[in-house]
Coordinates of C-alpha atoms and ligand atoms in Angstrom, one line a residue:
X1 CA 14.3 -11.6 -46.4
X2 CA 12.2 -11.3 -49.6
X3 CA 8.5 -11.2 -48.8
X4 CA 7.8 -13.1 -52.1
X5 CA 9.5 -16.2 -50.6
X6 CA 8.7 -15.7 -46.9
X7 CA 5.7 -17.3 -45.4
X8 CA 3.7 -14.4 -43.9
X9 CA 0.0 -15.1 -44.4
X10 CA -1.4 -11.8 -43.4
X11 CA -5.2 -11.3 -43.0
X12 CA -7.2 -8.3 -44.0
X13 CA -10.2 -9.2 -41.8
X14 CA -10.4 -9.7 -38.1
X15 CA -10.6 -13.5 -37.4
X16 CA -14.0 -14.0 -35.8
X17 CA -12.7 -16.1 -32.9
X18 CA -10.3 -13.4 -31.7
X19 CA -11.4 -10.5 -29.4
X20 CA -8.2 -9.5 -27.7
X21 CA -6.0 -6.9 -29.6
X22 CA -2.8 -8.8 -29.4
X23 CA -4.5 -12.0 -30.5
X24 CA -6.1 -10.3 -33.5
X25 CA -2.9 -8.6 -34.6
X26 CA -0.7 -11.7 -34.1
X27 CA -3.1 -13.7 -36.3
X28 CA -3.6 -10.9 -38.9
X29 CA 0.2 -10.3 -39.2
X30 CA 0.8 -14.0 -39.8
X31 CA 2.9 -14.4 -36.6
X32 CA 0.8 -17.3 -35.2
X33 CA -2.0 -19.7 -36.1
X34 CA -4.2 -21.7 -33.8
X35 CA -4.0 -25.5 -34.0
X36 CA -6.5 -26.2 -31.2
X37 CA -7.9 -24.5 -28.1
X38 CA -4.9 -22.9 -26.4
X39 CA -2.5 -24.5 -28.8
X40 CA -0.6 -22.2 -31.3
X41 CA 2.0 -22.5 -33.9
X42 CA 4.5 -19.7 -34.3
X43 CA 5.1 -19.0 -37.9
X44 CA 8.5 -17.6 -39.1
X45 CA 7.8 -13.9 -38.5
X46 CA 6.4 -14.6 -35.0
X47 CA 9.2 -17.0 -34.1
X48 CA 11.8 -14.3 -34.9
X49 CA 10.2 -12.3 -32.1
X50 CA 10.2 -15.3 -29.7
X51 CA 13.9 -15.6 -30.4
X52 CA 14.5 -11.9 -29.7
X53 CA 12.7 -12.0 -26.4
X54 CA 14.5 -15.2 -25.5
X55 CA 17.8 -13.7 -26.3
X56 CA 17.2 -10.6 -24.0
X57 CA 16.1 -13.0 -21.2
X58 CA 19.2 -15.1 -21.7
X59 CA 21.6 -12.2 -21.7
X60 CA 20.1 -10.8 -18.4
X61 CA 19.9 -14.2 -16.8
X62 CA 23.5 -14.9 -17.7
X63 CA 24.5 -11.5 -16.3
X64 CA 23.3 -12.5 -12.9
X65 CA 25.2 -15.8 -13.1
X66 CA 22.4 -18.0 -14.3
X67 CA 23.3 -21.2 -16.0
X68 CA 21.1 -22.4 -18.8
X69 CA 19.6 -25.9 -18.7
X70 CA 17.2 -27.8 -20.9
X71 CA 15.0 -30.1 -18.9
X72 CA 12.6 -32.7 -20.2
X73 CA 8.9 -31.7 -20.6
X74 CA 8.0 -35.4 -20.2
X75 CA 8.3 -36.1 -16.5
X76 CA 8.0 -39.4 -14.5
X77 CA 4.9 -39.0 -12.4
X78 CA 6.6 -40.4 -9.3
X79 CA 8.8 -37.3 -9.0
X80 CA 5.6 -35.2 -8.9
X81 CA 4.2 -37.4 -6.3
X82 CA 7.1 -36.7 -4.0
X83 CA 5.8 -33.1 -3.6
X84 CA 2.1 -34.0 -3.7
X85 CA 1.7 -31.8 -6.8
X86 CA -0.1 -34.3 -8.9
X87 CA -3.0 -33.6 -6.6
X88 CA -2.3 -29.9 -6.2
X89 CA -2.3 -29.2 -9.9
X90 CA -5.4 -31.4 -10.4
X91 CA -7.0 -31.1 -13.8
X92 CA -4.4 -28.5 -14.9
X93 CA -1.8 -31.3 -15.1
X94 CA -1.7 -33.2 -18.5
X95 CA -1.2 -36.9 -17.9
X96 CA 0.1 -39.4 -20.5
X97 CA -2.5 -42.1 -20.9
X98 CA -1.5 -45.6 -19.7
X99 CA 2.0 -44.4 -18.7
X100 CA 3.3 -43.0 -15.5
X101 CA 4.2 -39.7 -17.0
X102 CA 3.0 -36.1 -16.8
X103 CA 3.7 -33.1 -19.0
X104 CA 5.5 -30.6 -16.8
X105 CA 3.5 -27.4 -16.1
X106 CA 6.6 -26.0 -14.3
X107 CA 10.0 -27.5 -13.2
X108 CA 10.5 -27.1 -9.5
X109 CA 10.5 -30.9 -9.1
X110 CA 13.0 -31.7 -11.8
X111 CA 15.4 -28.9 -10.7
X112 CA 15.1 -30.1 -7.1
X113 CA 15.8 -33.6 -8.3
X114 CA 19.1 -32.5 -9.9
X115 CA 20.0 -30.4 -6.9
X116 CA 19.3 -33.3 -4.6
X117 CA 21.8 -35.4 -6.6
X118 CA 24.6 -33.0 -7.0
X119 CA 24.4 -30.1 -4.6
X120 CA 25.7 -31.7 -1.4
X121 CA 27.8 -29.1 0.3
X122 CA 27.6 -25.4 1.2
X123 CA 30.5 -25.1 -1.2
X124 CA 28.2 -26.0 -4.1
X125 CA 26.1 -22.9 -3.6
X126 CA 24.7 -20.4 -4.5
X127 CA 23.4 -21.7 -7.8
X128 CA 21.0 -20.1 -10.3
X129 CA 19.7 -22.5 -12.9
X130 CA 17.4 -21.6 -15.6
X131 CA 15.9 -22.7 -18.9
X132 CA 13.6 -21.4 -21.6
X133 CA 11.3 -24.3 -22.3
X134 CA 7.8 -25.5 -23.2
X135 CA 5.3 -25.9 -20.4
X136 CA 2.0 -27.7 -20.5
X137 CA -1.1 -26.6 -18.5
X138 CA -4.6 -27.7 -19.2
X139 CA -6.0 -24.2 -18.7
X140 CA -9.8 -24.5 -18.4
X141 CA -10.7 -21.6 -20.7
X142 CA -7.9 -20.7 -23.0
X143 CA -8.7 -17.5 -24.8
X144 CA -6.8 -14.3 -25.5
X145 CA -4.4 -16.2 -27.9
X146 CA -0.9 -16.9 -26.6
X147 CA -1.5 -14.9 -23.4
X148 CA -3.0 -18.1 -22.0
X149 CA -2.0 -21.2 -23.9
X150 CA -2.2 -24.8 -23.0
X151 CA 1.4 -25.2 -24.3
X152 CA 3.6 -22.2 -23.8
X153 CA 7.2 -21.1 -23.4
X154 CA 8.5 -20.1 -20.0
X155 CA 11.8 -18.9 -18.8
X156 CA 11.9 -20.6 -15.4
X157 CA 14.8 -20.1 -13.0
X158 CA 15.6 -21.6 -9.7
X159 CA 18.0 -20.5 -7.0
X160 CA 19.7 -22.7 -4.4
X161 CA 21.1 -21.1 -1.3
X162 CA 22.5 -22.1 2.1
X163 CA 20.8 -19.3 4.0
X164 CA 17.7 -17.1 4.0
X165 CA 20.0 -14.1 3.4
X166 CA 21.4 -15.9 0.4
X167 CA 17.9 -16.4 -0.9
X168 CA 17.2 -12.7 -0.4
X169 CA 20.3 -11.9 -2.5
X170 CA 19.2 -14.4 -5.3
X171 CA 15.7 -12.9 -5.2
X172 CA 17.1 -9.4 -5.5
X173 CA 19.2 -10.4 -8.4
X174 CA 16.2 -11.7 -10.2
X175 CA 14.2 -8.7 -9.3
X176 CA 16.8 -6.4 -11.0
X177 CA 17.2 -8.8 -14.0
X178 CA 13.4 -8.8 -14.5
X179 CA 13.3 -5.0 -14.5
X180 CA 16.1 -4.9 -17.1
X181 CA 14.4 -7.6 -19.3
X182 CA 11.1 -5.8 -19.3
X183 CA 12.7 -2.4 -19.8
X184 CA 14.7 -3.7 -22.7
X185 CA 11.5 -5.2 -24.2
X186 CA 10.0 -1.7 -24.0
X187 CA 7.1 -2.8 -21.7
X188 CA 5.3 -0.4 -19.4
X189 CA 4.9 -2.6 -16.3
X190 CA 4.4 -2.4 -12.6
X191 CA 5.2 -4.7 -9.7
X192 CA 2.6 -6.2 -7.4
X193 CA 3.7 -7.6 -4.1
X194 CA 1.8 -10.7 -3.1
X195 CA 1.7 -12.8 0.1
X196 CA 3.3 -16.2 0.0
X197 CA 0.1 -18.0 -1.0
X198 CA -0.4 -21.7 -1.4
X199 CA 3.2 -22.5 -2.6
X200 CA 4.5 -22.0 0.9
X201 CA 7.1 -19.4 0.3
X202 CA 8.1 -16.3 2.2
X203 CA 7.4 -13.5 -0.3
X204 CA 6.8 -13.0 -4.0
X205 CA 6.3 -10.3 -6.6
X206 CA 4.4 -10.3 -9.8
X207 CA 5.3 -8.1 -12.8
X208 CA 2.1 -7.0 -14.4
X209 CA 0.9 -4.9 -17.4
X210 CA -2.3 -3.0 -17.6
X211 CA -4.4 -4.5 -20.4
X212 CA -8.1 -5.1 -21.1
X213 CA -7.1 -8.7 -21.8
X214 CA -6.0 -9.1 -18.2
X215 CA -7.7 -11.7 -16.0
X216 CA -6.5 -10.2 -12.7
X217 CA -7.8 -6.9 -11.4
X218 CA -5.3 -4.6 -9.7
X219 CA -5.4 -1.4 -7.8
X220 CA -2.5 0.8 -8.8
X221 CA -1.2 4.2 -7.7
X222 CA 0.7 5.9 -10.5
X223 CA 2.3 8.3 -8.1
X224 CA 3.9 6.1 -5.5
X225 CA 3.8 2.7 -7.3
X226 CA 1.5 1.0 -4.8
X227 CA 0.0 -1.9 -6.6
X228 CA -2.0 -4.8 -5.3
X229 CA -4.4 -7.4 -6.5
X230 CA -8.0 -6.2 -5.7
X231 CA -8.4 -9.4 -3.7
X232 CA -6.0 -7.9 -1.1
X233 CA -5.9 -4.2 -2.0
X234 CA -6.7 -1.6 0.5
X235 CA -7.5 2.1 0.1
X236 CA -7.2 5.1 2.4
X237 CA -10.2 5.0 4.8
X238 CA -11.8 8.2 6.0
X239 CA -14.4 7.4 8.6
X240 CA -17.1 10.0 8.6
X241 CA -17.4 11.9 11.9
X242 CA -20.3 11.0 14.2
X243 CA -23.1 13.5 13.7
X244 CA -23.7 15.9 16.6
X245 CA -27.5 15.4 16.8
X246 CA -28.3 12.0 18.6
X247 CA -31.4 10.7 16.9
X248 CA -33.5 7.8 18.2
X249 CA -34.1 4.7 16.1
X250 CA -37.3 5.0 14.0
X251 CA -39.0 2.8 11.5
X252 CA -39.8 4.0 8.0
X253 CA -42.3 2.3 5.6
X254 CA -40.4 1.8 2.4
X255 CA -42.6 -0.1 0.0
X256 CA -40.7 -1.8 -2.8
X257 CA -37.4 -0.2 -1.8
X258 CA -34.7 -2.8 -2.1
X259 CA -31.4 -1.4 -3.2
X260 CA -29.3 1.3 -1.6
X261 CA -29.9 3.5 -4.7
X262 CA -33.7 3.1 -4.3
X263 CA -33.4 3.9 -0.6
X264 CA -31.4 7.0 -1.3
X265 CA -33.9 8.1 -3.9
X266 CA -36.9 7.4 -1.7
X267 CA -35.5 9.1 1.4
X268 CA -33.5 11.8 -0.4
X269 CA -30.3 10.7 1.5
X270 CA -26.7 10.1 0.6
X271 CA -25.4 6.5 0.2
X272 CA -22.7 7.2 2.8
X273 CA -25.3 7.3 5.6
X274 CA -26.6 3.8 4.6
X275 CA -25.5 0.5 6.1
X276 CA -26.0 -2.3 3.6
X277 CA -26.4 -5.8 5.0
X278 CA -25.2 -9.0 3.5
X279 CA -25.6 -12.4 5.1
X280 CA -22.9 -15.0 4.7
X281 CA -22.7 -18.6 5.9
X282 CA -19.4 -19.1 7.5
X283 CA -18.9 -22.9 7.7
X284 CA -22.4 -23.4 9.1
X285 CA -23.0 -20.2 11.1
X286 CA -24.7 -17.1 9.7
X287 CA -22.7 -13.8 9.8
X288 CA -24.3 -10.4 9.0
X289 CA -21.8 -8.2 7.1
X290 CA -22.4 -4.5 7.1
X291 CA -21.0 -2.2 4.4
X292 CA -21.3 1.5 3.8
X293 CA -23.6 2.4 1.0
X294 CA -22.7 0.8 -2.3
X295 CA -19.4 -0.6 -1.2
X296 CA -19.1 -4.3 -2.1
X297 CA -17.9 -7.1 0.1
X298 CA -14.5 -8.4 -0.8
X299 CA -15.0 -12.1 -0.1
X300 CA -11.3 -12.9 0.0
X301 CA -10.8 -10.4 2.8
X302 CA -14.0 -11.6 4.6
X303 CA -12.9 -15.2 4.4
X304 CA -9.5 -14.2 5.9
X305 CA -11.1 -12.4 8.8
X306 CA -13.7 -15.1 9.5
X307 CA -11.6 -18.2 8.8
X308 CA -13.1 -21.3 7.4
X309 CA -15.3 -21.2 4.3
X310 CA -17.9 -18.6 3.4
X311 CA -20.7 -18.4 0.9
X312 CA -23.6 -15.9 0.5
X313 CA -26.8 -17.1 2.2
X314 CA -29.6 -18.4 -0.1
X315 CA -32.9 -16.4 -0.2
X316 CA -34.7 -19.0 1.9
X317 CA -32.0 -18.9 4.5
X318 CA -32.2 -15.1 4.6
X319 CA -35.8 -15.2 5.4
X320 CA -35.3 -17.9 8.1
X321 CA -32.3 -16.1 9.7
X322 CA -33.5 -12.5 9.6
X323 CA -37.2 -12.6 9.0
X324 CA -36.8 -10.6 5.8
X325 CA -35.7 -10.8 2.2
X326 CA -32.5 -9.3 0.9
X327 CA -33.0 -5.5 0.7
X328 CA -34.8 -5.3 4.1
X329 CA -32.2 -6.8 6.3
X330 CA -30.4 -4.8 9.0
X331 CA -28.2 -5.0 12.2
X332 CA -30.8 -3.7 14.7
X333 CA -32.3 -6.6 16.5
X334 CA -30.3 -9.1 14.5
X335 CA -29.2 -12.0 16.7
X336 CA -25.8 -13.5 15.7
X337 CA -22.4 -12.4 14.7
X338 CA -22.1 -9.0 13.0
X339 CA -19.0 -7.7 11.3
X340 CA -18.9 -4.3 9.7
X341 CA -16.5 -2.5 7.3
X342 CA -14.1 0.0 9.0
X343 CA -15.9 2.9 7.3
X344 CA -18.9 2.3 9.6
X345 CA -16.9 2.3 12.8
X346 CA -18.9 3.9 15.7
X347 CA -21.1 5.9 13.2
X348 CA -24.5 7.2 14.1
X349 CA -27.7 8.4 12.4
X350 CA -27.5 5.6 9.8
X351 CA -30.2 4.0 7.7
X352 CA -30.5 0.2 7.3
X353 CA -33.1 -2.6 6.8
X354 CA -35.5 -3.4 9.6
X355 CA -35.5 -7.2 9.2
X356 CA -39.1 -6.8 8.1
X357 CA -40.0 -6.6 4.4
X358 CA -40.8 -3.1 3.1
X359 CA -39.4 -1.4 6.2
X360 CA -36.1 0.4 7.0
X361 CA -34.8 1.9 10.1
X362 CA -33.3 5.4 10.5
X363 CA -31.3 7.0 13.4
X364 CA -29.1 3.9 14.0
X365 CA -26.2 4.5 16.3
X366 CA -23.9 1.5 15.8
X367 CA -22.2 2.0 19.1
X368 CA -25.6 2.3 21.0
X369 CA -27.8 0.0 19.0
X370 CA -25.6 -2.9 17.7
X371 CA -23.9 -4.8 20.5
X372 CA -20.7 -6.8 20.0
X373 CA -20.1 -5.6 16.5
X374 CA -16.6 -6.3 15.0
X375 CA -14.9 -4.1 12.4
X376 CA -12.5 -5.0 9.6
X377 CA -11.4 -3.8 6.2
X378 CA -13.9 -5.7 4.1
X379 CA -14.5 -3.7 1.0
X380 CA -13.5 -4.0 -2.6
X381 CA -11.3 -1.1 -3.6
X382 CA -12.7 1.1 -6.4
X383 CA -11.0 3.5 -8.8
X384 CA -10.7 7.0 -7.5
X385 CA -10.3 6.0 -3.8
X386 CA -7.3 7.2 -1.9
X387 CA -4.0 5.4 -2.1
X388 CA -3.2 3.8 1.2
X389 CA 0.5 4.8 0.9
X390 CA 0.3 8.4 -0.4
X391 CA -2.1 11.3 -0.9
X392 CA -3.0 10.4 -4.5
X393 CA -5.8 8.2 -5.8
X394 CA -5.9 4.6 -6.9
X395 CA -6.9 3.3 -10.3
X396 CA -8.4 -0.1 -10.6
X397 CA -7.9 -2.0 -13.9
X398 CA -7.5 -5.4 -15.4
X399 CA -3.9 -6.6 -15.7
X400 CA -1.8 -9.5 -17.1
X401 CA 1.0 -11.2 -15.2
X402 CA 4.2 -11.2 -17.2
X403 CA 6.4 -12.7 -14.6
X404 CA 6.6 -13.9 -11.1
X405 CA 9.5 -14.1 -8.6
X406 CA 9.0 -16.3 -5.6
X407 CA 10.8 -17.2 -2.4
X408 CA 10.1 -20.9 -2.2
X409 CA 12.1 -21.5 0.9
X410 CA 12.4 -25.2 1.8
X411 CA 9.1 -26.5 0.5
X412 CA 10.5 -28.5 -2.3
X413 CA 13.9 -29.4 -0.7
X414 CA 12.0 -30.7 2.3
X415 CA 9.5 -32.8 0.5
X416 CA 12.1 -34.1 -1.9
X417 CA 15.0 -34.4 0.6
X418 CA 17.4 -32.0 -1.1
X419 CA 19.9 -31.4 1.7
X420 CA 23.4 -30.0 2.1
X421 CA 26.1 -30.1 4.7
X422 CA 27.2 -26.8 6.2
X423 CA 30.6 -25.7 7.5
X424 CA 30.0 -27.5 10.8
X425 CA 29.0 -30.7 9.1
X426 CA 25.4 -30.2 9.9
X427 CA 22.7 -31.1 7.4
X428 CA 20.0 -28.6 6.3
X429 CA 17.4 -28.4 3.5
X430 CA 18.5 -26.2 0.5
X431 CA 16.8 -22.8 0.4
X432 CA 15.2 -22.2 -2.9
X433 CA 13.5 -19.5 -5.0
X434 CA 11.7 -19.8 -8.4
X435 CA 11.3 -17.2 -11.0
X436 CA 9.2 -17.4 -14.2
X437 CA 8.5 -15.3 -17.3
X438 CA 6.0 -16.2 -20.0
X439 CA 7.9 -15.6 -23.3
X440 CA 4.9 -15.5 -25.6
X441 CA 3.0 -13.4 -23.0
X442 CA 5.8 -10.8 -23.2
X443 CA 5.2 -10.5 -26.9
X444 CA 1.4 -10.3 -26.6
X445 CA 1.7 -7.7 -23.8
X446 CA 4.1 -5.6 -25.9
X447 CA 1.5 -5.6 -28.7
X448 CA -1.3 -4.8 -26.3
X449 CA 0.7 -1.6 -25.4
X450 CA 2.0 -0.8 -28.9
X451 CA -0.4 -0.8 -31.8
X452 CA -2.7 1.6 -33.7
X453 CA -5.7 1.1 -36.0
X454 CA -3.4 -0.1 -38.8
X455 CA -1.5 -2.7 -37.0
X456 CA 1.5 -3.5 -34.7
X457 CA 4.1 -0.8 -33.9
X458 CA 7.3 -2.7 -33.1
X459 CA 10.2 -1.3 -31.1
X460 CA 13.7 -1.6 -32.4
X461 CA 14.5 -4.3 -29.9
X462 CA 11.6 -6.7 -30.5
X463 CA 10.8 -6.0 -34.2
X464 CA 11.3 -9.1 -36.4
X465 CA 13.0 -6.9 -39.0
X466 CA 14.4 -3.4 -38.6
X467 CA 13.3 -2.2 -42.0
X468 CA 10.4 -2.9 -44.3
X469 CA 11.5 -2.1 -47.9
X470 CA 8.8 -1.5 -50.4
X471 CA 9.4 -1.4 -54.1
X472 CA 6.6 0.2 -56.0
X473 CA 6.0 -1.0 -59.5
X474 CA 8.9 -3.4 -59.7
X475 CA 8.2 -4.1 -63.4
X476 CA 10.3 -0.9 -63.9
X477 CA 13.8 -2.1 -64.1
X478 CA 15.3 1.0 -62.4
X479 CA 13.0 0.5 -59.4
X480 CA 13.8 -3.2 -59.1
X481 CA 17.6 -2.5 -59.4
X482 CA 17.5 0.3 -56.8
X483 CA 15.6 -1.9 -54.4
X484 CA 18.1 -4.8 -54.9
X485 CA 21.0 -2.4 -54.2
X486 CA 19.3 -1.0 -51.1
X487 CA 18.4 -4.5 -49.8
X488 CA 22.0 -5.8 -50.2
X489 CA 23.5 -2.6 -48.8
X490 CA 21.5 -2.7 -45.7
X491 CA 21.9 -6.4 -45.2
X492 CA 25.7 -6.0 -45.4
X493 CA 25.6 -3.5 -42.6
X494 CA 23.6 -6.1 -40.5
X495 CA 20.3 -4.3 -40.8
X496 CA 17.6 -6.8 -40.9
X497 CA 15.4 -6.0 -44.0
X498 CA 12.1 -7.4 -45.0
X499 CA 11.9 -6.6 -48.7
X500 CA 8.4 -6.5 -50.2
X501 CA 9.4 -7.6 -53.7
X502 CA 5.9 -9.0 -54.5
X503 CA 4.1 -8.1 -57.7
X504 CA 1.3 -6.3 -55.9
X505 CA -0.5 -3.0 -55.8
X506 CA 1.1 -0.1 -53.8
X507 CA -1.9 0.2 -51.4
X508 CA -1.7 -3.5 -50.6
X509 CA 2.0 -3.3 -49.8
X510 CA 1.5 -0.2 -47.6
X511 CA -1.2 -1.9 -45.6
X512 CA 0.9 -5.0 -45.0
X513 CA 3.8 -2.8 -44.0
X514 CA 1.7 -1.0 -41.4
X515 CA 0.1 -4.2 -40.2
X516 CA 3.5 -5.9 -39.7
X517 CA 4.8 -2.8 -38.0
X518 CA 8.6 -2.7 -38.6
X519 CA 10.0 0.5 -37.1
X520 CA 11.2 1.9 -40.4
X521 CA 9.7 1.7 -43.9
X522 CA 11.6 2.6 -47.0
X523 CA 9.5 3.3 -50.1
X524 CA 11.2 3.2 -53.5
X525 CA 9.2 4.6 -56.5
X526 CA 10.0 5.7 -60.0
X527 CA 9.3 9.4 -59.5
X528 CA 11.6 10.0 -56.5
X529 CA 14.3 7.7 -58.0
X530 CA 14.7 10.2 -60.8
X531 CA 16.2 12.6 -58.2
X532 CA 18.0 9.6 -56.6
X533 CA 15.8 9.8 -53.6
X534 CA 13.5 7.4 -51.7
X535 CA 11.0 7.9 -48.9
X536 CA 11.6 6.9 -45.3
X537 CA 8.6 6.5 -43.0
X538 CA 8.8 6.1 -39.2
X539 CA 6.0 3.6 -38.3
X540 CA 5.5 4.9 -34.8
X541 CA 5.0 8.5 -35.6
X542 CA 4.0 8.4 -39.2
X543 CA 6.7 10.9 -40.0
X544 CA 8.0 10.8 -43.6
X545 CA 11.0 12.3 -45.3
X546 CA 13.1 11.9 -48.4
X547 CA 16.6 10.6 -48.3
X548 CA 19.2 10.4 -51.0
X549 CA 19.7 6.8 -51.9
X550 CA 23.4 7.3 -51.5
X551 CA 22.9 8.4 -47.9
X552 CA 20.4 5.8 -47.0
X553 CA 22.7 3.3 -45.2
X554 CA 24.0 6.0 -42.9
X555 CA 20.6 7.4 -42.3
X556 CA 19.1 4.0 -41.3
X557 CA 22.1 3.2 -39.1
X558 CA 21.5 6.5 -37.4
X559 CA 17.8 5.9 -36.9
X560 CA 18.4 2.5 -35.5
X561 CA 21.1 3.5 -33.0
Ligands
LIG601 P1 -1.7 -17.0 -14.3 O1 -2.2 -16.5 -13.0 O2 -1.8 -15.9 -15.4 O3 -2.3 -18.3 -14.7 P2 0.5 -18.3 -13.1 O4 0.5 -17.7 -11.7 O5 -0.1 -19.6 -13.3 O6 -0.1 -17.2 -14.1 P3 3.3 -18.9 -13.0 O7 3.0 -20.3 -12.6 O8 3.9 -18.1 -11.9 O9 2.0 -18.2 -13.6 O10 4.2 -18.9 -14.3 C1 5.2 -18.0 -14.6 C2 4.8 -17.2 -15.8 O11 4.4 -18.0 -16.9 C3 3.6 -16.3 -15.7 O12 4.0 -15.1 -15.0 C4 3.2 -16.0 -17.1 O13 3.9 -15.0 -17.7 C5 3.5 -17.4 -17.8 N1 2.3 -18.2 -17.9 C6 1.6 -18.9 -17.0 N2 0.6 -19.5 -17.5 C7 0.6 -19.3 -18.8 C8 -0.2 -19.7 -19.9 N3 -1.2 -20.6 -19.7 N4 0.1 -19.3 -21.1 C9 1.1 -18.4 -21.3 N5 1.9 -18.0 -20.4 C10 1.7 -18.4 -19.1
LIG602 MG1 -2.0 -20.1 -14.0

């Protein structure tokens, strides 16, 4: 492809509405342009990468027996009503005005509709059906470019089995295929196991990448691979021993001391001997939650333990319930349900609020002074805490979900009546799985992991072109001729070449080449041509060397294999 004829509108400056690296680089390299919030066009260079990722996905899905479909994005609303998901998706679902249609955010319903009509017998299964197709979701705050679009491409696959063991096998196949896909794309990813969640399945895993653009926060152990969303992550808990000396409860005047840090400073104590109090309203009852020192309450965990809904108590409620403001609240003398984090179990000689403004209490023995206390894992896991599965430490960071595999079970087959007849002539609901990958997200995540201050650094597998050929001063006939020869030579050996044949300054061409990030650059200039040489640069390492023009085809072939 000749750059003079190819539509690649590169930008020198960082577009001011973009903050995430991949978004900035996809705009600057002319891969995408925004049309509206969360709506992007892929331009020719960007679309080449979409096709490459799609092809990798196709090959690996076909390898596990997947059969490619193409389902409509425009769906009759009544099919979505069969599963109650018009309501479940709420505002995320795009509706067609004055017509009973929705724009599909995923395709469980349509796939189940087809299965219901054609998969009738145990002999018709197992099946793996997939497609690579546009999805629509009215994401509330689309940002980060194509990582969260309102229209995006998804590979979605669905498995249909006669037994739960069959589902396990289909799930395993997808798990392996996903690992191959992400490995081939050159992504550094990890797998987070999640509980079944609202979709009613029996197991799921998310494939994630570490990125500052991530909207999920995960705890990860590099050593053993433990990974969990912080909402559910746990860490190794080491409960401090009870102190030998049995102190009595005593009150301390602590004027203006509100936070744990202020208390530690004032009393010259360590945060680990402090019990911090938080009051929550659980449905309509108050619950005092005790945490060690500066540990924060994980509200997802708390809600799971308490059941029902929870919310932090308002300042007026605090005063009414405890007699004190936040910062002076404590468990001693508190009447009502008290639940503490495991780290505080049976500890003594602790400090906490006195339920009286400007006073704290020391010498608290939880076992002796706080009756009917319950314990649970309630804390938000922090970086540096011990991994729950091995003796190394956890890291906590933001991450993006690349893909998701999910044991749906019979949720959709039950609600839509997709049944089959087994060997004995008995009728059962089909057992299903669903498996998604965000195609554009794969691309953005790759860029998040592979760039430098000059631009994108493509791998051989995802690069839109293998080679970026730069002709310096093409007004010189011998340079232009040599470039033409190289261009045709490489093309004829199926090397995809982007030839910068523009009449532009060398610096401009070099900058664009680094920004676009093809793995290999070839620079042809007058001086080196006199010795029949040109320069080859490896984008990733910056390494440069001269190659005889006559050996170039072989050398490039070698570099790319
Ligand atoms: P998220 O939590 O990031 O919104 P999700 O749980 O809604 O993701 P799924 O419904 O499991 O995602 O969709 C499967 C895959 O589709 C995701 O793993 C992700 O790669 C991709 N995806 C989901 N929503 C979007 C979006 N708005 N833009 C781009 N890709 C998306
Ligand atoms: Mg979502």
